[in-house]
Coordinates of C-alpha atoms and ligand atoms in Angstrom, one line a residue:
X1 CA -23.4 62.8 -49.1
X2 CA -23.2 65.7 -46.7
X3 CA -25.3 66.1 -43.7
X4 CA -24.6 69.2 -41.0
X5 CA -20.7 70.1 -42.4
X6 CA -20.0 66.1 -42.0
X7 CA -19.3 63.3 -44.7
X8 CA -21.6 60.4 -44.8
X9 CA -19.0 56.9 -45.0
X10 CA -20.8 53.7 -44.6
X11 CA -19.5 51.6 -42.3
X12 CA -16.7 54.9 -41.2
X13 CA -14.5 53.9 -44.4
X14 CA -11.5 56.0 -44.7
X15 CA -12.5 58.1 -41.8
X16 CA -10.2 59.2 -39.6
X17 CA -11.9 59.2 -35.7
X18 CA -8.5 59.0 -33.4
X19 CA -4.6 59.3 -33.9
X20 CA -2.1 56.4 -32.6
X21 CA 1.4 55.6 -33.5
X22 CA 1.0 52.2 -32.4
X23 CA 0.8 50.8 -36.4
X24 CA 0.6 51.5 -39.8
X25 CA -1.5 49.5 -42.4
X26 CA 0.4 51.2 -46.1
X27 CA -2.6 49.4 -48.0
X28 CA -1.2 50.7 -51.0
X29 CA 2.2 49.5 -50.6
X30 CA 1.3 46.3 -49.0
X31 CA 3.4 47.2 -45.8
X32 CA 2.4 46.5 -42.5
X33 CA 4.8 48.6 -39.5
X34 CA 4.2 47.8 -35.3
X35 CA 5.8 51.1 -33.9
X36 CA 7.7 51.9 -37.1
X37 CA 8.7 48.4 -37.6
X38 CA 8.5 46.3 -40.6
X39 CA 6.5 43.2 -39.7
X40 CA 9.0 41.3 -42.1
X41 CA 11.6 42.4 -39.6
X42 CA 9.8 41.5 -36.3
X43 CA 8.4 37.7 -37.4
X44 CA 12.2 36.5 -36.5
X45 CA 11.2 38.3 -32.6
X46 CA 9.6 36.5 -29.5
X47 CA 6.5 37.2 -28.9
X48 CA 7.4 38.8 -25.4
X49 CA 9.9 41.1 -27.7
X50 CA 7.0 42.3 -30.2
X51 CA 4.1 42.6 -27.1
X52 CA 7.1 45.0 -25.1
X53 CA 7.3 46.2 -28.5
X54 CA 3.3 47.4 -29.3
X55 CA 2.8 48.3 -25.4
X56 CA 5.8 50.6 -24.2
X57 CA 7.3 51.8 -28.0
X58 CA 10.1 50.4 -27.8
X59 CA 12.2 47.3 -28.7
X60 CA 13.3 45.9 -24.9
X61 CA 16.8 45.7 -24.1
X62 CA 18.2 41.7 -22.8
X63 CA 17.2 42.9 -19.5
X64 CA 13.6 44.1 -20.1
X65 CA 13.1 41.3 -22.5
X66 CA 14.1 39.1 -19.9
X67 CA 11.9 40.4 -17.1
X68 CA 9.0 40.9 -19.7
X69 CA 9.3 36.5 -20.8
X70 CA 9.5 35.8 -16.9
X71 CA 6.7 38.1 -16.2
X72 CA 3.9 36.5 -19.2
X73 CA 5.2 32.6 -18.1
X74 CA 4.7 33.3 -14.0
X75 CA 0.9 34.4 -15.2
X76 CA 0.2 31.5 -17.1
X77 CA -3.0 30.2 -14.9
X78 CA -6.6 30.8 -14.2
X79 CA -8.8 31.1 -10.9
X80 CA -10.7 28.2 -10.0
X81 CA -14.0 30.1 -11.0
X82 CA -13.2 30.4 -14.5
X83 CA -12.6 27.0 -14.6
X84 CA -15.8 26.5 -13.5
X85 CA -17.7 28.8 -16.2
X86 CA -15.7 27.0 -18.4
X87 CA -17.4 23.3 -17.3
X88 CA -20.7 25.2 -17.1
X89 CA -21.1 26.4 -20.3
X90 CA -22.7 24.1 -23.2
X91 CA -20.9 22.2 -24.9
X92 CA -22.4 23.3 -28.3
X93 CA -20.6 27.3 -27.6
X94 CA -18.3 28.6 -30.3
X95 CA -14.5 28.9 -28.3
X96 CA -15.1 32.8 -29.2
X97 CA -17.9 32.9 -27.5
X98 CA -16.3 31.5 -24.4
X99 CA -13.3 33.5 -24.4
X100 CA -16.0 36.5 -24.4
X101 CA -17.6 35.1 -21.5
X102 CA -15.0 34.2 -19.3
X103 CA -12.8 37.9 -20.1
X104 CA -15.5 39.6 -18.7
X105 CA -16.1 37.7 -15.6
X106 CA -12.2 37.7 -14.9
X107 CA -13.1 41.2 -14.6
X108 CA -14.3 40.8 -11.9
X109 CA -11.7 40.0 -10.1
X110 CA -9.2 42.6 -10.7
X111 CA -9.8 46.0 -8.4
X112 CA -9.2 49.7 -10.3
X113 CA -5.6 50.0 -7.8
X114 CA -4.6 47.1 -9.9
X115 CA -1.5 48.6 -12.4
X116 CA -3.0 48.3 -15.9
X117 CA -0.1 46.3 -17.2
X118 CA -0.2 44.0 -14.4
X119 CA -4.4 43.5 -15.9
X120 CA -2.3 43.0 -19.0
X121 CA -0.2 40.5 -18.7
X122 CA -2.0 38.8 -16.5
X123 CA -4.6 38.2 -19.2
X124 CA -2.6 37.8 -22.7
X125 CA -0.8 35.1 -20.1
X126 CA -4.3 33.8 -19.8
X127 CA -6.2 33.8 -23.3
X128 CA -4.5 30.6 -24.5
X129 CA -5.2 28.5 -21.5
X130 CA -9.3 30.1 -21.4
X131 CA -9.0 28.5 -25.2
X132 CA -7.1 25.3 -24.8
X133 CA -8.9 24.4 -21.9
X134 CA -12.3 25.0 -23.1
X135 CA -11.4 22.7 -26.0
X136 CA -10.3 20.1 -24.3
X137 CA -13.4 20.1 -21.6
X138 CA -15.6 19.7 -24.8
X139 CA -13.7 16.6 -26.3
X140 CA -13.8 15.1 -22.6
X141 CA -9.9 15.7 -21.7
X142 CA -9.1 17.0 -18.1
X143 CA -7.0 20.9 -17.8
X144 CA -3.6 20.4 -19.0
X145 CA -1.3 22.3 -16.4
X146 CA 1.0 25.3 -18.2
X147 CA 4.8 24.8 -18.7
X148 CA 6.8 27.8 -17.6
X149 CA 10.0 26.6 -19.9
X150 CA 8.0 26.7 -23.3
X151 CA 7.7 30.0 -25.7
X152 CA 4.2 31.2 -25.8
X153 CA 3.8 29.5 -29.6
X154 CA 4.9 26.2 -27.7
X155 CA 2.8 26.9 -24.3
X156 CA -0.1 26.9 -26.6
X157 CA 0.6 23.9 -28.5
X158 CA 1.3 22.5 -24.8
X159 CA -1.8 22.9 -23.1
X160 CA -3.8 22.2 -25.9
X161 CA -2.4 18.5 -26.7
X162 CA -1.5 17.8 -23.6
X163 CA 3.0 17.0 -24.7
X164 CA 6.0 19.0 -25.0
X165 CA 5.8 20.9 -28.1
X166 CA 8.5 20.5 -31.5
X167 CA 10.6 23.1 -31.6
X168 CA 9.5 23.8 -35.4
X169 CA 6.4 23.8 -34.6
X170 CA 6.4 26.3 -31.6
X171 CA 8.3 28.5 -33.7
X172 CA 5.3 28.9 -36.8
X173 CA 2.9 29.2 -33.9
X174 CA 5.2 32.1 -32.3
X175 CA 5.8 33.5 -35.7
X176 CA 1.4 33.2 -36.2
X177 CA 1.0 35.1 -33.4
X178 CA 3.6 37.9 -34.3
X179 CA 1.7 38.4 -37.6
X180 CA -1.7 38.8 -35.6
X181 CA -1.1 40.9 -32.9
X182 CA -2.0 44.1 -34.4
X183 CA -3.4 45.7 -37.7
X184 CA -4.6 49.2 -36.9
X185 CA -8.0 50.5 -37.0
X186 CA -10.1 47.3 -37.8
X187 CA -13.1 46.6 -36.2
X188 CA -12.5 44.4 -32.9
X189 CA -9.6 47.6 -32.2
X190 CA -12.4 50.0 -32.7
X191 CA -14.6 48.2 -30.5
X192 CA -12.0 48.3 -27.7
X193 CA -11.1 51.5 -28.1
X194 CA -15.1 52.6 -27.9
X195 CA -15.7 50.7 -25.3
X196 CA -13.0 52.3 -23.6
X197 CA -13.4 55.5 -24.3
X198 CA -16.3 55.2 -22.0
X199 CA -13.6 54.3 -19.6
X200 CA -15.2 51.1 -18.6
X201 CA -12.9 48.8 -17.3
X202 CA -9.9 47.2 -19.5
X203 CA -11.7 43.7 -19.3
X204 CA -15.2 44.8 -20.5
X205 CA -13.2 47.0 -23.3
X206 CA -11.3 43.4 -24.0
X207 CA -14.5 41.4 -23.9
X208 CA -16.0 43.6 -26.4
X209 CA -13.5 43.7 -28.6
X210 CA -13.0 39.7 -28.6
X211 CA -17.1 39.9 -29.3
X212 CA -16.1 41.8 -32.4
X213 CA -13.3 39.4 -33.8
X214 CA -15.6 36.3 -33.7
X215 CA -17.6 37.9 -37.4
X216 CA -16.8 35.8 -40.1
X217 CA -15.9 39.0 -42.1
X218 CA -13.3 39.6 -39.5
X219 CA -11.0 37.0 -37.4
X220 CA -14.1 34.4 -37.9
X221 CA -12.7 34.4 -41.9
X222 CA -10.2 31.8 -41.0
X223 CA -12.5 29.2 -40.3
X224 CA -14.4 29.6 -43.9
X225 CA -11.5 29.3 -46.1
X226 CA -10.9 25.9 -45.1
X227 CA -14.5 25.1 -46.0
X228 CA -13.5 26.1 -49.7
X229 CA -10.3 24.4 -49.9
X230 CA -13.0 21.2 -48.9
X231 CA -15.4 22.6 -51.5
X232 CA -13.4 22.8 -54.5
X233 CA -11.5 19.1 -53.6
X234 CA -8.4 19.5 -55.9
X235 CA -6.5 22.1 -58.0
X236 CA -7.8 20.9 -61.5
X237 CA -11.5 21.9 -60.3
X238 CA -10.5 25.6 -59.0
X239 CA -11.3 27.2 -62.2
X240 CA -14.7 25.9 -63.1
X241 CA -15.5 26.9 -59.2
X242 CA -14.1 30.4 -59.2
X243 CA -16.6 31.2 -62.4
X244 CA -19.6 29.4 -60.7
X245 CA -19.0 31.2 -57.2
X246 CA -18.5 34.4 -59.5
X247 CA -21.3 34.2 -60.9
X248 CA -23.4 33.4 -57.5
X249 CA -21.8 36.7 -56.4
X250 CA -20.2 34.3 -53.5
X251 CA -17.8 36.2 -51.6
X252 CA -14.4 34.4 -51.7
X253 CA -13.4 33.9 -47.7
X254 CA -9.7 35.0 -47.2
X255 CA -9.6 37.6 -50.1
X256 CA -9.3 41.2 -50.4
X257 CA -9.4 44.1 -48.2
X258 CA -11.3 47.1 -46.6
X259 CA -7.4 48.8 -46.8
X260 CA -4.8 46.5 -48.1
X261 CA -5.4 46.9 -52.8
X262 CA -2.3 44.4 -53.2
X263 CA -1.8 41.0 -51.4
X264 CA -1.2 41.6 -47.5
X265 CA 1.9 41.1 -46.5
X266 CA 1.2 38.9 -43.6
X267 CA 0.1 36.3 -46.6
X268 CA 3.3 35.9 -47.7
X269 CA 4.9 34.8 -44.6
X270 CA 2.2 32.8 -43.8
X271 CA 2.2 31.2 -47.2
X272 CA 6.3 30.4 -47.4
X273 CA 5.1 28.6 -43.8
X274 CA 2.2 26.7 -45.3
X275 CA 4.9 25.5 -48.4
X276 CA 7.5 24.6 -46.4
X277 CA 5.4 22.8 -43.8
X278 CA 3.3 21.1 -46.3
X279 CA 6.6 19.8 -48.4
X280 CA 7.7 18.7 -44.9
X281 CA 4.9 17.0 -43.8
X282 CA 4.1 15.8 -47.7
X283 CA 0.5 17.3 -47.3
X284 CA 0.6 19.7 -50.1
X285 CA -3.4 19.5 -51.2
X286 CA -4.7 22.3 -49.8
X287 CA -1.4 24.6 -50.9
X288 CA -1.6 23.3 -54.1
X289 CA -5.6 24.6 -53.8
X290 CA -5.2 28.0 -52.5
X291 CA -2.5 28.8 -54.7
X292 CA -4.6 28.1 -57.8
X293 CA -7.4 30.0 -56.1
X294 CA -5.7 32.3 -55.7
X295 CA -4.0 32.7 -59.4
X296 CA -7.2 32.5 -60.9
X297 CA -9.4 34.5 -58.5
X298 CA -6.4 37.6 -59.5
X299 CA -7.4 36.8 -63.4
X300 CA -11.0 36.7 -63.2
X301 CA -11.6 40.0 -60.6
X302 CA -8.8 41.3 -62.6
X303 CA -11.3 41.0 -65.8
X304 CA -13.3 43.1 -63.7
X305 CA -11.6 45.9 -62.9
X306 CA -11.3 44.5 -59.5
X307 CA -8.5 42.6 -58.5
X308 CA -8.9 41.3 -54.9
X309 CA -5.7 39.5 -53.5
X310 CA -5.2 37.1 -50.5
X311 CA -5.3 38.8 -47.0
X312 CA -4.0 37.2 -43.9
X313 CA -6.6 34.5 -43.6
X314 CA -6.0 33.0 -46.6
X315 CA -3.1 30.8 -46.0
X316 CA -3.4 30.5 -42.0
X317 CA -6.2 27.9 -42.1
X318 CA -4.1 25.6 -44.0
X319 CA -1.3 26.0 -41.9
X320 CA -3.0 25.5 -38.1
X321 CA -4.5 22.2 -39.7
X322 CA -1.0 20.7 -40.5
X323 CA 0.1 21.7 -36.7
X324 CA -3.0 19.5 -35.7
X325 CA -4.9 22.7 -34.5
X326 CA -8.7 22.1 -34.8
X327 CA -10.4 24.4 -36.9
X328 CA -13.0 26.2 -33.9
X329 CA -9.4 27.1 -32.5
X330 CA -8.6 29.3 -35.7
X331 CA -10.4 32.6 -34.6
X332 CA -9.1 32.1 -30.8
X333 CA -5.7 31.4 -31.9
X334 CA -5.9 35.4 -34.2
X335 CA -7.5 36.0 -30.3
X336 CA -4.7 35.1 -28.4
X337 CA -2.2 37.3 -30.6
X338 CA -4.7 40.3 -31.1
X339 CA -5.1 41.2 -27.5
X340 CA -1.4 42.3 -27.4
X341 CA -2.5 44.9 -30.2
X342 CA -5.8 45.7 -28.3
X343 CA -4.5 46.2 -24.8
X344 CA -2.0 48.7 -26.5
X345 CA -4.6 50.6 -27.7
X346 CA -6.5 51.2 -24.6
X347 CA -2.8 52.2 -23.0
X348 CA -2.4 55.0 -25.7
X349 CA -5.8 55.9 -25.8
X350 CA -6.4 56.4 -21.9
X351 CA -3.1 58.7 -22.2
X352 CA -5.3 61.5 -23.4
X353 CA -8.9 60.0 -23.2
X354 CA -11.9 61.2 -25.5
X355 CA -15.7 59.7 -25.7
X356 CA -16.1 57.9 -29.1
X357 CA -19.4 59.4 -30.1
X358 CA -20.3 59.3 -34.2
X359 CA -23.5 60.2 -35.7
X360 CA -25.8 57.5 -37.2
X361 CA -27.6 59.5 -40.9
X362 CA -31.1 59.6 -39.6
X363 CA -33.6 58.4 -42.1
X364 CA -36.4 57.8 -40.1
X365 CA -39.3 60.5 -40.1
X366 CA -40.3 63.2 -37.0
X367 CA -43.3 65.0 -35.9
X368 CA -45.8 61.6 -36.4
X369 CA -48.9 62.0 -34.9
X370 CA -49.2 60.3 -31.7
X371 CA -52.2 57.4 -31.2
X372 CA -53.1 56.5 -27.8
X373 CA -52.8 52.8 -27.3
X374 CA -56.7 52.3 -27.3
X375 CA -57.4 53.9 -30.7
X376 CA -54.5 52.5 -32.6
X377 CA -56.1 49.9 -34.9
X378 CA -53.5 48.2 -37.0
Ligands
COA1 C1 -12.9 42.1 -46.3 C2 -14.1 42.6 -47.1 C3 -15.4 42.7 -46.3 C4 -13.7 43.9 -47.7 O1 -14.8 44.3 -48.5 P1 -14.9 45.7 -49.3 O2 -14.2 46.7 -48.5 O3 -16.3 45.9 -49.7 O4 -14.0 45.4 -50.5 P2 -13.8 46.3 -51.8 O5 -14.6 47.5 -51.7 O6 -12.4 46.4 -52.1 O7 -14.5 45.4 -52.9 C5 -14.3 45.7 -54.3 C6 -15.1 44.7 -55.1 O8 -14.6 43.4 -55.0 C7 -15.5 42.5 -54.5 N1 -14.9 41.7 -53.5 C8 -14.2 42.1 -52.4 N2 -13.9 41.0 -51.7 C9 -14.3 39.9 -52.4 C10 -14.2 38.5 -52.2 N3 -13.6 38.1 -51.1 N4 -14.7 37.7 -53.1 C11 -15.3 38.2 -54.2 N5 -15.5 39.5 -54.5 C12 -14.9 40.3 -53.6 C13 -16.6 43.4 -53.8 O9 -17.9 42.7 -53.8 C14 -16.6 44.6 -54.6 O10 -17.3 44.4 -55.8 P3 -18.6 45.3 -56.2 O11 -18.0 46.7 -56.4 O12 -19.2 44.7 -57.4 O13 -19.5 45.3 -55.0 C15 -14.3 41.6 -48.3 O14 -13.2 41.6 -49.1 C16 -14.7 40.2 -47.9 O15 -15.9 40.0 -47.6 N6 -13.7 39.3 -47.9 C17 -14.0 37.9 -47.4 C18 -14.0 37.8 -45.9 C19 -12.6 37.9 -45.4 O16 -11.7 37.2 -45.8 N7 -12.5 38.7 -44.3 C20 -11.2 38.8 -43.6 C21 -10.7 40.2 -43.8 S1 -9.0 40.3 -43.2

C-alpha cells in the first residue's frame, strides 16, 4: 500500500530509516560483519578488542588495547545508591527489568561535561555487576566485590558465583558476549537510536533500549527455548512435538529470522560450544534435543515452503545452563554484550544527528460530531 508518495511496511520491514557502517547483517548469505569484520574472525578477540572495535572503527593496536582492558576493569563498580535500588526493589522483578531501572537512575549521576566514552565505559563496566548483584540479593547472597585480574567473560562468572572463574569457562562466556554485541538494525538498536535522536541523554537512550531487549521475540527468546528442550523431554519425542506444535500454529522459540533466510551464523559457534561443552561435561540431553528440533523443524517448514532455521538463541540457553548460569540471567547476559553495539550507535548517530519521526497509517475516522459530556448517552 501507498499512502502520500510513502510505502506502507508493517512493523518498518526492509525499510531503510538511517545509514551506519557499524555492521552488516548479509541475511541471505548468513554473514554477520562488526566494521567489515567477519564475526568468525573476531570470536577468537577480547571483548575489550571487539568493544574498541564497534566504538572507534578500528582494530586497537597492543597499546590502545591495553589502555582500553585497564580502562573497562578500573570501572568495574557501582554507587552506593544503586545498590540500594537494587535491595529496594521486589524480589518478584524480572533482572531486565532491573537493569532498566537502575541505567536510568545512574543517569543521574553523570553531568552533560562528562566525555561520552567515559559514560560508556563506565557503564558496559557496570551492566554485569547491576545483573549479578541483583541475582544474588534475590537468592539471599551478600555483593560479591569485582576482580580487576579476570576477562570480562570471567568477571561475570566472578561476581555472580562468588570464586575465581575456569579458564574454559571465562573464555565461552567472552566468546558469548563477542557474538552478542551487535546485530544491526534490530529493535532494542532502533529504540536507542530513537530515543537518541531526541538527544536525550545516553543513559535514558540505554535504558530504553535495554526496555526493548527484554520481549520474548527479541533477547527475552533465550529464556523460552529452554522451556521446549523441557517440553519435548528427549530426542525420540521431537518429531511427534514438532507436528503437534505445527499444527497449534506454536511459534518455535529460537527459530527463524526477520533478516537472516539461512541458519545465523552466530548458531554455529554457539552450537560447536554447546557440543563440545556438553561432551565435556557428559550432559549431552538438551544438544541431542535441539539438534533433532532443529533437523526436523528444517523438513517440516521445508514442506511448507518455509524453511525457518536456528537464530542465535537457539543454542545459547543450552550453553549458559551447563556454565551454571540461571536461566532469568539469559536475557541480561545478551544485555551485557549488546550495550557495546548500542552505545556505538548513539556515537555514530550523534556525529550527524536527525529526529527519528515515521508516520503511523491512520485508520481511524475525522470530522465526528462532537457531544457535550451531558448529552452523550452511551
Ligand atoms: C523472529 C520472528 C518474529 C521473525 O518472524 P517473521 O519475520 O514473521 O518471519 P518470516 O516472515 O520469515 O516467517 C515466515 C513464515 O514462517 C513462520 N515462522 C517464522 N518463525 C517461526 C517459528 N519460530 N516457528 C514456527 N513458524 C515460524 C511464520 O509464521 C511465517 O509463516 P506464515 O507465512 O504462515 O505466517 C519469528 O521467527 C519468531 O517469532 N521466532 C521465535 C522467537 C525468536 O526466536 N526470536 C528471536 C529472534 S533473534
Amino acid at each position: 500500500m501507498t499512502v502520500t508518495g510513502t510505502e506502507f511496511k508493517r512493523g518498518l520491514e526492509g525499510v531503510i530509516a538511517d545509514q551506519s557502517s557499524i555492521c552488516l547483517v548479509d541475511g541471505v548469505e548468513g554473514k554477520l560483519y562488526y566494521r567489515g569484520y567477519s564475526i568468525s574472525d573476531l570470536v577468537g578477540c577480547t571483548f575489550p578488542e571487539v568493544t574498541y572495535l564497534l566504538l572507534k572503527g578500528k582494530l586497537p593496536n597492543q597499546k590502545e588495547l591495553s589502555e582500553i582492558t585497564h580502562k573497562l576493569r578500573e570501572k568495574r563498580s557501582i554507587p552506593r545508591f544503586i545498590i540500594d535500588i537494587i535491595h529496594s526493589l521486589p524480589k518478584s522483578a524480572h533482572p531486565m527489568e532491573v537493569l532498566q531501572a537502575c541505567v536510568a537512575a545512574l543517569g543521574t549521576a553523570h553531568h552533560d561535561d562528562e566525555p561520552l566514552e567515559e559514560k560508556i565505559i563506565t557503564l558496559i563496566s557496570q551492566f554485569p555487576i547491576i545483573c549479578a548483584s541483583y541475582y544474588r540479593y534475590k537468592k539471599g547472597q551478600a555483593v560479591v566485590p569485582s576482580s580487576q585480574d579476570e576477562s570480562e567473560g570471567g568477571h561475570f562468572l566472578q561476581i555472580l558465583k562468588d570464586a575465581q572463574s575456569d579458564k574454559e569457562e571465562a573464555r565461552i562466556m567472552e566468546t558469548c558476549f563477542i557474538l552478542h554485541m551487535e546485530h544491526g538494525f534490530n529493535a532494542s538498536t532502533f529504540a536507542a537510536r530513537a530515543i537518541g535522536s531526541t538527544l536525550a541523554p545516553y543513559h535514558a537512550s540505554i535504558s530504553g533500549a535495554v526496555g526493548s531487549l527484554y520481549g520474548p521475540l527479541h533477547g527475552g527468546a533465550n529464556e523460552g527455548v529452554l522451556d521446549i528442550v523441557k517440553e519435548i523431554g528427549s530426542p525420540e519425542n521431537v518429531s511427534a512435538w514438532v507436528k503437534k506444535a505445527l499444527q497449534e500454529k506454536r511459534k518455535i522459540t529460537g527459530m527463524g529470522h526477520r533478516v537472516y533466510k539461512v541458519k545465523d551464523p552466530r548458531a554455529y559457534i554457539l552450537e560447536d560450544l554447546l557440543k563440545s561443552c556438553a561432551e565435556k561435561t557428559g550432559n549431552t540431553k538438551n544438544y541431542e534435543i535441539l539438534k533433532e528440533l532443529e533437523v526436523t523443524m528444517k523438513l517440516e517448514m521445508e514442506k511448507r515452503g518455509k524453511p525457518i532455521y536456528p537464530n542465535v538463541d537457539f543454542f545459547s540457553g543450552a550453553l549458559y545452563n551447563l556454565l551454571g548460569i540461571p536461566r532469568e540471567l539469559f536475557t541480561p547476559l545478551f544485555a551485557i554484550a549488546r550495550v557495546v553495539g548500542w552505545s556505538a550507535h548513539l556515537v555514530e548517530m550523534w556525529q550527524d544527528n536527525r529526529l527519528y519521526r515515521p508516520k503511523l497509517l491512520y485508520q481511524g475516522t475525522r470530522d465526528e460530531k462532537f457531544i457535550p459530556l451531558k448529552n452523550r448517552r452511551s
